[in-house]
Amino acid sequence: MREMVKGSNVALAALSENAGSVIVSLSWVSPTGEGDADVSVLLLDANGKVRSDSDFYFYNNPVAADGSVQLLGKTPTQSGDEDRITFDLTAVPSGIDRIVVAASRYEGAGFGELEDLKMTLADGGGEGLLGFAIDDAGTVSAIIFGELYRRGEEWKFRAVGQGYDTGLAGLAADFGVDVDDDAGAEETADSMEGREQAAPAVPAPAPAPAAEQEQQVTPGLVPTPRPPGDEAGPRKAARPRTAKKKVTVPRVARKSLADNESWKRARLFPVSLLKSDRDRETRATSVLLSVMAQVPEFGRRLTAAFGAPSGRMETFTEVSLPHGDTPRRPDGVVRVERAGKLWTALVETKTNGNVLKPEQVQAYVDIAARRGYEAVITLSNDVALEGSPLVDVKMDGRRKHKVALWHLSWAEVTHQAQMLIRHEGVGDKTHAWLLQELLYYLRHENSGCHGFQNMGAAWVPVRNGIDDETLCQGDARALEVVESWERLIRQICLSLGGELGQKVLPVQRAKRGADPRTRRSLLADQLCVDGRLHAELRIEGAPGILAISADLRTGKLRNSIEIPAPEQGYPLTWAKRLIRRLAEAPADLHIETLIEGETGGPRGTLERLRPEPADMLPKNNDTHITGFRLSLFKSMGSSRGNAESGFIRSVDDAVHRFYTTVLVHLDRPAPRQAAAKEPAGTG
């Protein structure tokens, strides 16, 4: 590794042939164990300024839409932790000349309180190329560690080491960013903030001659009165404010202090000793509602879609409510207060394979209507489908007060918790720890909160009917299997989206406004004809649609994606580049060339095509290649449950394998360019 000194520079291409993407790591050591800093990246044009505030990447804006910059967060190391940033230099917009890598401290802290400040740079393969240590940080609260900059067609690195006494705000302002610095804005009292919001900012008038100043009064420019005690001297300008830093949980756990693996970590929510389904339901309800009340971001996430306002939330369990001769005890109550008004929802919970009871839910709806409550929320492992309610409940149209019935799956609860602590962050470390304990509880094998886990009683009869060709169109059992398949796909979207921190949504090919029940009936009839279940997923950042197919006749699962051919270049170059991108993909990956006007083109496994990428090309040079289809096949589980040999587990494993071994190696889609407007004719 090449050691740099302040002011030195080097061409990246001279250090590695794989410098199209690089990984920058910033690290430091705190003697007290409590000191830390935040990294930031600025993309600068030829004038040394950001084009807009969106060219400033930090903890609240960690990823560039084009994939050129991604802040990966903190990774534990032997001496503490380090912040890592990936740069895809091939994706950096042509209007960017320099990339500045910096770090800043907060709450009046300086970098002189930290030790071993260092920046390292590795190529796309992880090989360390250079390092730069800063020994003279002093009291500065922000530092530019280094910068990547263009020289002709290549990228170079310069070791900078420049400090700023004015922190993040001063550093960013130098490069044209409007930043509000959160640190040290305490001198702005709440009353002052209220006055400043009430009085709109207006430009100051031009100074009048001294003789006229006492008589000149401009309407609308009367100065705001100063607060008591502020008569002497001008008011001190309030420091700008940034959004508060969000806290996420590191992906890599710290090394345990236990003597051996038999030591079990103490947990906030015990789960291993639960004996009955009633115990599981009571414990799960209490655990979830308590975390919702204590972590505002999480509670708001789960209730906002149900019409709950943003306000102070309190939750309760085992509440007794009068209902005829026998009081009813809903599993929980959620109450939110805002501006003196209350929003209340009753909660009914089920775990494992227990289903919601219509008469029980009906009673809670009636109670809520009489007492003026807004909603009833059911919570179970089942996944609700549009147009197919889990329970049939009658709403009394004569009542003036209407009650909304909502359903929440345990998979959705897990997804929202994972999105917050892994990707988006919460207010403080205690909130992050609470969500982490909740996730541990939900994922424990004894919690009963594992999500959709049974294809239903119709699964085996439908499979047998397809095998012996006795399944007929219109069979209600086929519709039941199609609904179960849709629930499974929606749960896979939640699971994969939570892991990636990206939107994963099912693609519906039906026309807008089509009745979902009619669509499912058509899919059920198609299942009877060809024996296949089919679904499509749209993954944010993926180069195409992920298609999932389960062939019940052959017992095979197929995951595939079609990627478009590049707009420029030669077909052989496309083929070679695709093979290089798939260097770490499974050898049994099938690759098929898509040709315009034809049903299929050349195809083969990755193992066969690696030495001869030209075999992917059609023999007729006049044909037009539109893209490539990549597919992985896997044997399908047979049983209806979620066991190792079950259908649900096999589909989930197949989708995750395809994403982690194939999709991650593909190029992100290029952003669409707006079509240039033709100049209007003058006639």
XYZ file of C-alpha atoms in Angstrom:
683
model
C 0.000 0.000 0.000
C 1.318 3.402 -0.974
C 1.592 5.907 1.899
C 0.686 9.463 0.910
C 1.831 12.731 2.460
C -0.113 15.979 2.622
C -0.372 17.574 -0.811
C 0.812 14.529 -2.793
C -1.221 12.987 -5.611
C -1.279 9.819 -7.682
C -3.169 8.402 -10.670
C -5.450 5.526 -9.668
C -4.807 3.682 -12.923
C -1.119 3.493 -11.993
C -2.018 1.594 -8.819
C -4.636 -0.850 -10.105
C -6.355 -2.006 -13.269
C -9.578 -2.325 -11.269
C -9.915 1.341 -10.263
C -13.233 1.996 -11.976
C -14.797 1.619 -8.551
C -13.024 2.314 -5.269
C -13.717 1.962 -1.553
C -12.630 4.803 0.739
C -12.364 4.150 4.484
C -12.004 6.802 7.193
C -10.954 5.687 10.649
C -9.928 7.121 14.009
C -9.525 5.966 17.584
C -11.161 7.590 20.609
C -9.146 7.207 23.841
C -12.377 7.510 25.851
C -14.329 5.151 23.602
C -17.069 7.761 23.135
C -15.691 10.133 20.486
C -16.908 9.864 16.915
C -17.306 11.828 13.700
C -19.544 11.886 10.629
C -18.303 11.436 7.080
C -19.541 13.489 4.132
C -18.924 13.655 0.391
C -19.284 16.614 -1.977
C -19.390 16.408 -5.775
C -17.961 19.594 -7.305
C -18.121 21.034 -10.800
C -15.371 22.895 -12.670
C -16.039 25.981 -10.520
C -15.365 24.089 -7.303
C -19.038 24.230 -6.214
C -21.824 21.697 -5.893
C -24.381 21.866 -8.693
C -27.153 21.655 -6.059
C -27.563 20.539 -2.451
C -28.245 17.007 -3.719
C -24.503 16.731 -4.519
C -23.835 16.746 -0.769
C -23.907 13.202 0.714
C -23.974 12.613 4.457
C -25.874 10.539 7.058
C -29.303 11.794 5.940
C -28.502 11.536 2.206
C -26.227 8.481 1.951
C -26.799 7.175 -1.589
C -26.628 8.759 -5.035
C -29.471 7.863 -7.365
C -27.009 6.928 -10.126
C -24.975 4.678 -7.815
C -21.832 6.799 -8.034
C -21.673 7.414 -4.256
C -22.824 5.236 -1.395
C -22.081 5.786 2.299
C -22.020 2.290 3.816
C -21.902 3.393 7.446
C -19.654 2.145 10.209
C -17.917 -1.227 10.214
C -16.297 -2.609 13.415
C -12.503 -2.992 13.376
C -9.954 -4.227 15.908
C -9.293 -0.693 17.184
C -12.834 0.659 16.954
C -14.712 1.158 13.709
C -14.358 2.832 10.337
C -16.694 4.564 7.907
C -16.701 3.179 4.386
C -17.753 4.881 1.171
C -17.964 3.271 -2.262
C -17.458 5.266 -5.448
C -18.385 4.014 -8.913
C -16.195 6.387 -10.882
C -17.649 5.179 -14.174
C -21.074 6.450 -13.070
C -19.965 9.897 -11.886
C -21.717 12.533 -14.054
C -19.507 14.154 -16.676
C -20.122 17.582 -15.125
C -18.307 16.588 -11.917
C -14.592 17.411 -11.748
C -13.792 16.745 -8.089
C -15.066 14.541 -5.251
C -14.244 15.790 -1.757
C -14.156 13.295 1.145
C -14.470 14.904 4.580
C -15.502 14.263 8.180
C -16.897 16.511 10.913
C -17.443 16.411 14.658
C -20.325 17.896 16.643
C -21.247 19.392 20.014
C -18.026 21.441 20.157
C -15.665 18.471 19.856
C -12.416 18.687 17.863
C -10.386 16.141 15.950
C -7.443 16.695 18.268
C -9.331 14.556 20.816
C -9.101 11.563 18.449
C -6.055 9.493 17.573
C -4.816 7.614 14.493
C -6.807 9.610 11.948
C -6.366 7.798 8.656
C -7.858 7.449 5.212
C -7.329 4.366 3.045
C -8.405 3.656 -0.530
C -8.955 0.216 -2.057
C -9.912 -0.830 -5.567
C -13.120 -2.610 -6.532
C -11.623 -5.974 -5.612
C -10.803 -4.821 -2.079
C -7.033 -4.542 -2.574
C -5.580 -1.623 -0.591
C -3.966 0.948 -2.852
C -2.997 3.889 -0.662
C -3.187 5.354 2.812
C -3.007 8.857 4.233
C -2.530 9.593 7.957
C -3.289 12.980 9.546
C -1.074 13.744 12.558
C -1.719 17.464 13.143
C -5.514 17.754 13.421
C -5.486 20.197 16.337
C -8.785 21.702 17.464
C -10.531 21.776 14.080
C -14.051 20.305 13.990
C -14.064 19.358 10.292
C -11.353 17.964 7.997
C -11.055 17.304 4.285
C -9.154 14.031 4.181
C -8.662 13.861 0.428
C -10.206 14.297 -2.978
C -10.648 12.374 -6.203
C -10.322 14.509 -9.325
C -10.286 14.138 -13.083
C -7.238 14.664 -15.270
C -8.255 14.061 -18.848
C -9.773 10.572 -19.058
C -8.354 9.301 -15.765
C -9.009 9.791 -12.058
C -6.373 10.847 -9.552
C -6.252 11.115 -5.770
C -4.836 14.001 -3.726
C -4.087 13.890 0.007
C -5.485 17.163 1.424
C -5.674 17.203 5.243
C -7.254 20.678 5.439
C -9.088 21.545 8.666
C -12.053 23.839 9.406
C -12.748 25.540 12.733
C -16.337 26.235 11.638
C -17.357 22.577 11.418
C -19.640 20.998 8.870
C -21.458 24.272 8.143
C -18.271 26.135 7.269
C -16.865 23.320 5.173
C -20.053 22.835 3.172
C -20.676 26.562 2.746
C -17.272 26.913 1.079
C -18.512 24.578 -1.623
C -21.891 26.213 -2.132
C -24.123 24.046 0.098
C -26.860 25.577 2.243
C -26.277 23.649 5.471
C -27.876 24.074 8.871
C -25.510 22.989 11.625
C -27.267 21.320 14.546
C -24.356 21.702 16.916
C -24.481 24.477 19.415
C -27.671 26.174 18.395
C -28.788 26.367 21.994
C -28.530 30.130 22.120
C -31.674 30.302 19.972
C -34.470 30.005 22.522
C -37.774 28.415 21.632
C -39.522 31.744 21.913
C -37.121 33.280 19.447
C -37.716 30.431 16.983
C -41.429 31.039 17.268
C -41.018 34.755 16.534
C -38.769 34.084 13.572
C -41.302 31.681 12.084
C -44.124 34.152 12.598
C -42.297 37.038 10.918
C -41.491 36.285 7.262
C -38.017 37.170 6.126
C -37.906 40.322 3.997
C -34.929 41.920 2.279
C -33.405 44.821 4.146
C -34.028 48.245 2.586
C -31.166 50.291 1.253
C -29.707 52.503 4.009
C -31.153 56.037 3.961
C -29.123 59.183 4.535
C -28.494 59.913 8.187
C -30.776 62.957 8.205
C -33.693 60.964 6.885
C -33.310 57.786 8.911
C -35.525 58.870 11.815
C -38.401 59.941 9.534
C -38.260 57.081 6.988
C -40.833 54.357 7.822
C -41.465 51.647 5.240
C -44.674 49.614 5.623
C -43.940 45.963 6.274
C -40.372 46.597 7.373
C -41.010 47.406 11.029
C -38.296 45.570 12.979
C -39.317 42.786 15.349
C -38.982 43.869 18.997
C -35.947 42.469 20.798
C -36.518 40.102 23.688
C -36.032 41.410 27.241
C -32.416 41.733 28.222
C -31.245 41.945 24.603
C -31.106 45.752 24.325
C -27.354 45.932 24.658
C -25.602 45.219 21.406
C -26.761 43.356 18.344
C -28.375 39.960 18.711
C -25.973 37.080 18.174
C -26.744 35.265 14.951
C -28.149 31.804 15.486
C -26.073 29.019 14.041
C -27.771 27.111 11.254
C -29.209 23.685 12.082
C -28.997 20.318 10.408
C -31.290 17.351 10.832
C -30.419 15.237 13.832
C -28.222 12.263 13.158
C -30.046 8.954 12.795
C -28.816 5.814 14.548
C -28.645 2.406 12.875
C -27.382 -0.923 14.172
C -24.077 -2.178 12.661
C -24.477 -5.122 10.310
C -21.491 -6.865 11.876
C -21.954 -7.619 15.571
C -19.193 -6.727 17.983
C -17.079 -9.518 19.389
C -18.787 -11.149 22.347
C -17.220 -11.035 25.819
C -18.600 -14.486 26.689
C -16.210 -17.327 27.498
C -17.904 -19.651 25.005
C -20.977 -20.024 22.815
C -22.998 -21.713 25.560
C -23.398 -18.355 27.291
C -26.727 -16.856 26.263
C -27.016 -13.097 25.959
C -29.568 -11.546 28.309
C -32.650 -10.411 26.398
C -35.213 -7.754 27.147
C -38.121 -9.919 25.933
C -37.780 -13.579 27.047
C -39.242 -15.985 24.514
C -37.842 -19.486 25.028
C -40.173 -20.481 27.903
C -43.492 -19.711 26.199
C -45.674 -22.831 26.482
C -49.017 -22.176 24.797
C -50.446 -20.134 21.927
C -52.237 -17.969 24.462
C -48.911 -17.186 26.133
C -47.412 -16.321 22.753
C -50.278 -14.020 21.807
C -50.184 -12.194 25.134
C -46.397 -11.796 25.076
C -46.231 -10.774 21.407
C -48.916 -8.115 21.866
C -47.230 -6.664 24.934
C -43.785 -6.642 23.316
C -44.992 -4.962 20.121
C -47.218 -2.319 21.733
C -44.581 -1.362 24.307
C -41.950 -0.797 21.596
C -44.461 1.189 19.498
C -45.050 3.546 22.424
C -41.356 3.956 23.270
C -40.003 4.344 19.710
C -42.085 7.118 18.084
C -40.727 6.528 14.567
C -41.766 2.871 14.727
C -45.190 3.479 16.240
C -45.896 6.134 13.652
C -44.789 3.830 10.824
C -47.292 1.146 11.813
C -50.292 3.393 12.482
C -49.997 6.181 9.894
C -51.570 4.037 7.164
C -54.540 3.397 9.462
C -55.406 7.084 9.762
C -53.750 7.702 13.128
C -52.443 11.243 13.673
C -48.868 12.050 14.607
C -48.878 12.657 18.345
C -48.246 11.212 21.792
C -48.921 7.468 21.780
C -49.850 5.217 24.691
C -50.567 1.509 24.431
C -52.411 -0.887 26.740
C -52.963 -4.658 27.018
C -55.718 -6.881 28.426
C -58.257 -4.070 28.623
C -61.762 -5.081 29.762
C -64.645 -3.473 27.835
C -68.379 -4.037 28.468
C -70.253 -5.982 25.786
C -73.685 -7.354 26.710
C -73.613 -9.789 29.600
C -69.941 -10.713 29.133
C -67.122 -8.129 29.053
C -64.688 -8.452 26.161
C -60.917 -8.293 26.481
C -59.152 -7.190 23.292
C -55.480 -8.086 23.233
C -54.505 -4.416 23.172
C -55.463 -0.786 22.723
C -53.514 1.939 20.892
C -54.341 5.537 21.723
C -52.822 8.651 20.134
C -53.378 12.207 21.379
C -52.969 15.268 19.195
C -54.286 18.781 19.836
C -56.573 17.535 22.599
C -58.211 14.896 20.390
C -57.881 11.125 20.799
C -57.528 8.413 18.166
C -58.171 4.907 19.494
C -57.800 1.440 17.980
C -58.559 -1.979 19.465
C -56.010 -4.708 18.672
C -56.692 -8.428 18.166
C -53.591 -10.640 17.862
C -52.962 -14.188 16.612
C -49.699 -16.146 16.408
C -48.538 -19.353 14.703
C -51.210 -20.738 12.391
C -54.162 -19.517 14.444
C -56.746 -17.711 12.333
C -58.811 -14.679 13.212
C -62.318 -15.501 14.444
C -65.038 -13.501 12.660
C -67.357 -13.380 15.688
C -64.538 -12.061 17.876
C -63.550 -9.338 15.428
C -67.234 -8.444 14.921
C -67.645 -7.914 18.662
C -64.664 -5.542 18.750
C -66.015 -3.583 15.778
C -69.372 -3.194 17.574
C -67.647 -2.096 20.791
C -65.500 0.430 18.918
C -68.580 1.851 17.188
C -70.475 2.308 20.452
C -67.540 3.895 22.252
C -66.538 6.187 19.393
C -63.229 4.482 18.634
C -61.747 4.929 15.190
C -60.359 1.511 14.259
C -59.917 -2.185 14.942
C -56.505 -3.620 13.983
C -56.072 -7.366 13.491
C -52.563 -8.810 13.643
C -51.580 -12.314 12.518
C -49.166 -14.273 10.329
C -51.594 -14.077 7.431
C -51.186 -11.475 4.692
C -54.233 -9.476 3.666
C -55.104 -9.263 -0.035
C -57.059 -6.549 -1.776
C -60.615 -7.704 -2.396
C -60.179 -10.808 -0.231
C -60.756 -9.945 3.469
C -59.421 -12.303 6.110
C -62.666 -12.045 8.128
C -66.177 -11.081 7.057
C -67.460 -8.327 9.327
C -70.740 -6.453 9.000
C -70.609 -2.700 9.401
C -73.823 -1.140 10.716
C -74.568 1.595 8.196
C -77.111 3.157 10.542
C -74.426 4.214 12.992
C -73.193 7.765 12.624
C -69.702 6.781 13.794
C -67.784 4.617 11.325
C -65.101 2.147 12.403
C -62.248 1.158 10.079
C -61.020 -2.465 10.074
C -57.323 -2.877 9.287
C -54.973 -5.856 9.132
C -51.253 -6.014 9.872
C -49.067 -9.068 9.286
C -46.125 -9.988 11.484
C -44.002 -9.891 8.315
C -44.909 -6.203 7.882
C -43.960 -5.494 11.510
C -40.566 -7.161 10.994
C -40.039 -5.270 7.727
C -40.698 -1.848 9.260
C -38.426 -2.534 12.241
C -35.635 -3.724 9.960
C -35.944 -0.721 7.648
C -35.542 1.644 10.588
C -32.581 0.090 12.399
C -30.675 -1.188 9.350
C -31.209 1.534 6.791
C -33.083 4.696 7.786
C -32.146 5.101 11.437
C -33.983 6.160 14.601
C -33.613 8.966 17.119
C -31.105 7.457 19.529
C -29.223 4.309 20.490
C -31.849 3.230 23.019
C -34.537 3.223 20.336
C -32.272 1.230 18.025
C -31.606 -1.300 20.799
C -35.331 -1.678 21.521
C -36.034 -2.389 17.863
C -33.166 -4.865 17.751
C -34.610 -6.714 20.749
C -38.025 -6.705 19.076
C -36.540 -8.220 15.917
C -34.780 -10.904 17.950
C -38.083 -11.780 19.596
C -40.076 -11.904 16.345
C -37.486 -14.108 14.632
C -37.148 -16.566 17.506
C -38.477 -20.015 16.622
C -40.773 -20.007 19.679
C -42.360 -16.572 19.150
C -45.006 -17.745 16.678
C -44.535 -14.522 14.656
C -42.810 -15.884 11.571
C -45.237 -14.640 8.937
C -47.143 -16.565 6.268
C -46.142 -20.218 6.610
C -48.822 -22.492 5.165
C -50.111 -22.827 1.585
C -53.444 -24.109 2.890
C -55.479 -27.302 2.756
C -55.971 -27.016 -1.024
C -52.246 -27.256 -1.834
C -51.893 -31.051 -1.932
C -55.188 -31.723 -3.790
C -54.307 -29.113 -6.426
C -50.821 -30.569 -6.930
C -52.287 -34.057 -7.262
C -54.943 -32.779 -9.672
C -52.274 -31.180 -11.867
C -50.183 -34.371 -11.836
C -53.038 -36.616 -12.949
C -54.685 -33.896 -15.110
C -57.999 -33.946 -13.238
C -57.971 -30.332 -12.059
C -60.671 -28.394 -13.909
C -61.112 -24.701 -14.491
C -63.437 -23.105 -11.963
C -62.233 -25.352 -9.130
C -62.355 -23.297 -5.923
C -59.240 -25.050 -4.626
C -57.155 -23.590 -7.468
C -58.301 -20.097 -6.471
C -57.264 -20.800 -2.871
C -53.767 -21.804 -4.040
C -53.483 -18.652 -6.182
C -54.380 -16.495 -3.160
C -51.810 -18.303 -1.016
C -49.204 -17.775 -3.750
C -49.943 -14.050 -3.808
C -49.565 -13.871 -0.015
C -46.225 -15.642 -0.245
C -44.972 -13.243 -2.937
C -46.000 -10.199 -0.885
C -44.142 -11.603 2.120
C -41.012 -12.207 0.016
C -41.192 -8.564 -1.095
C -41.217 -7.463 2.555
C -38.353 -9.770 3.524
C -36.097 -8.864 0.600
C -36.928 -5.163 0.856
C -36.031 -5.144 4.551
C -32.650 -6.712 3.855
C -31.809 -4.388 0.962
C -33.325 -1.176 2.303
C -34.998 -0.731 -1.080
C -38.522 -0.948 -2.423
C -39.488 -4.417 -3.630
C -43.000 -4.566 -5.051
C -45.050 -7.185 -6.912
C -45.858 -6.319 -10.518
C -49.497 -6.696 -11.536
C -50.061 -7.017 -15.274
C -53.807 -6.381 -14.996
C -55.368 -3.205 -16.348
C -55.757 -0.284 -13.970
C -59.003 -0.555 -12.051
C -59.423 -4.290 -12.758
C -61.248 -6.244 -10.064
C -58.611 -8.211 -8.062
C -60.980 -11.144 -7.560
C -61.541 -11.399 -11.303
C -57.786 -11.290 -11.886
C -57.202 -14.116 -9.393
C -59.935 -16.203 -10.986
C -58.203 -15.886 -14.365
C -54.881 -16.899 -12.801
C -56.560 -19.899 -11.163
C -57.957 -21.026 -14.530
C -54.512 -20.611 -16.077
C -53.034 -22.748 -13.275
C -55.461 -25.505 -14.162
C -54.320 -25.347 -17.805
C -50.517 -25.134 -17.602
C -49.816 -26.099 -13.973
C -47.685 -23.009 -13.250
C -47.690 -20.228 -10.690
C -46.068 -17.013 -11.880
C -45.123 -13.694 -10.272
C -42.958 -10.676 -11.037
C -41.061 -8.374 -8.659
C -39.793 -4.862 -9.274
C -36.649 -4.276 -7.177
C -35.478 -0.694 -6.862
C -32.114 -0.331 -8.600
C -32.321 -3.666 -10.461
C -31.805 -3.597 -14.252
C -35.091 -5.390 -14.945
C -38.095 -7.264 -13.562
C -37.426 -10.412 -11.506
C -39.727 -13.208 -12.739
C -40.576 -16.152 -10.448
C -42.177 -19.293 -11.839
C -43.199 -22.488 -10.023
C -43.965 -25.412 -12.354
C -46.090 -27.827 -10.356
C -45.819 -30.469 -13.098
C -42.017 -30.688 -13.144
C -41.408 -29.579 -9.551
C -39.007 -26.831 -10.695
C -38.634 -23.209 -9.595
C -37.256 -20.681 -12.054
C -35.990 -17.178 -11.217
C -35.077 -15.044 -14.195
C -34.453 -11.497 -15.338
C -34.292 -9.927 -18.786
C -31.688 -7.200 -19.178
C -31.714 -4.929 -22.243
C -28.799 -4.835 -24.644
C -26.634 -1.686 -24.506
C -27.499 1.041 -26.967
C -23.924 1.352 -28.202
C -21.038 -0.991 -28.913
C -20.690 -4.402 -30.526
C -22.536 -7.624 -29.573
C -19.326 -9.511 -28.823
C -18.275 -6.698 -26.459
C -21.660 -6.944 -24.732
C -21.271 -10.694 -24.307
C -17.744 -10.469 -22.900
C -18.691 -7.698 -20.496
C -21.712 -9.650 -19.224
C -19.566 -12.738 -18.618
C -17.048 -10.623 -16.698
C -19.815 -9.118 -14.543
C -20.995 -12.647 -13.724
C -17.550 -13.900 -12.715
C -18.798 -14.877 -9.238
C -22.260 -16.075 -10.297
C -23.211 -19.788 -10.070
C -21.892 -21.988 -12.865
C -25.386 -23.398 -13.490
C -26.793 -19.965 -14.382
C -28.578 -20.141 -17.735
C -27.997 -17.306 -20.217
C -30.219 -16.846 -23.249
C -29.764 -14.228 -25.971
C -33.007 -12.448 -26.925
C -33.448 -11.708 -30.625
C -35.996 -9.355 -32.119
C -38.822 -11.197 -33.863
C -37.746 -14.641 -32.645
C -38.928 -16.753 -29.705
C -35.437 -17.699 -28.594
C -31.765 -17.310 -29.386
C -28.489 -18.980 -28.443
C -28.362 -20.202 -24.867
C -26.144 -22.086 -22.478
C -24.908 -22.314 -18.913
C -22.417 -19.818 -17.545
C -19.915 -22.641 -17.067
C -19.979 -23.411 -20.807
C -20.044 -19.794 -21.981
C -17.192 -18.489 -19.822
C -14.402 -19.683 -22.141
C -16.365 -18.817 -25.298
C -18.608 -15.735 -24.872
C -19.014 -15.641 -28.676
C -21.316 -18.688 -28.395
C -23.959 -16.299 -27.042
C -24.233 -14.566 -30.425
C -26.493 -15.662 -33.304
C -24.772 -16.944 -36.424
C -26.686 -14.458 -38.593
C -24.994 -11.092 -38.117
C -28.035 -9.252 -39.461
C -30.235 -10.195 -36.493
C -30.947 -7.600 -33.838
C -30.125 -8.568 -30.238
C -32.593 -6.953 -27.808
C -31.176 -8.289 -24.547
C -30.281 -11.305 -22.441
C -32.306 -13.514 -20.097
C -30.579 -14.898 -16.986
C -32.221 -17.829 -15.178
C -31.559 -20.058 -12.189
C -33.448 -23.298 -11.582
C -34.097 -25.056 -8.277
C -36.076 -28.063 -7.113
C -39.399 -27.099 -5.555
C -40.402 -28.096 -2.034
C -43.417 -30.365 -1.906
C -45.114 -29.896 1.471
C -47.455 -26.978 2.117
C -45.732 -25.729 5.284
C -42.577 -23.755 6.056
C -40.319 -26.695 6.935
C -36.949 -27.251 5.258
C -38.634 -29.418 2.618
C -41.628 -27.109 2.263
C -42.697 -25.134 -0.798
C -42.596 -21.767 1.010
C -39.002 -22.207 2.183
C -37.849 -23.335 -1.278
C -39.340 -20.275 -3.012
C -37.880 -17.884 -0.431
C -34.423 -19.483 -0.691
C -34.523 -19.440 -4.495
C -35.359 -15.723 -4.687
C -32.684 -14.740 -2.182
C -30.077 -16.923 -3.923
C -30.857 -15.367 -7.295
C -30.553 -11.848 -5.932
C -27.365 -12.376 -3.910
C -25.511 -14.417 -6.564
C -26.776 -12.885 -9.829
C -28.568 -9.552 -9.546
C -25.956 -7.902 -7.328
C -23.374 -8.303 -10.100
C -25.432 -6.575 -12.787
C -25.207 -2.921 -13.746
C -27.802 -0.579 -12.317
C -30.152 0.863 -14.936
C -28.978 4.097 -16.517
C -31.147 7.097 -15.606
C -33.512 8.138 -18.331
C -32.497 11.288 -20.148
C -35.170 13.814 -20.894
C -35.779 14.254 -24.590
C -34.498 17.552 -25.930
C -37.270 19.959 -26.828
C -37.371 21.097 -30.409
C -37.321 24.848 -30.847
C -40.713 26.264 -31.623
C -41.150 27.384 -35.179
C -41.661 31.044 -35.862
C -43.844 30.421 -38.903
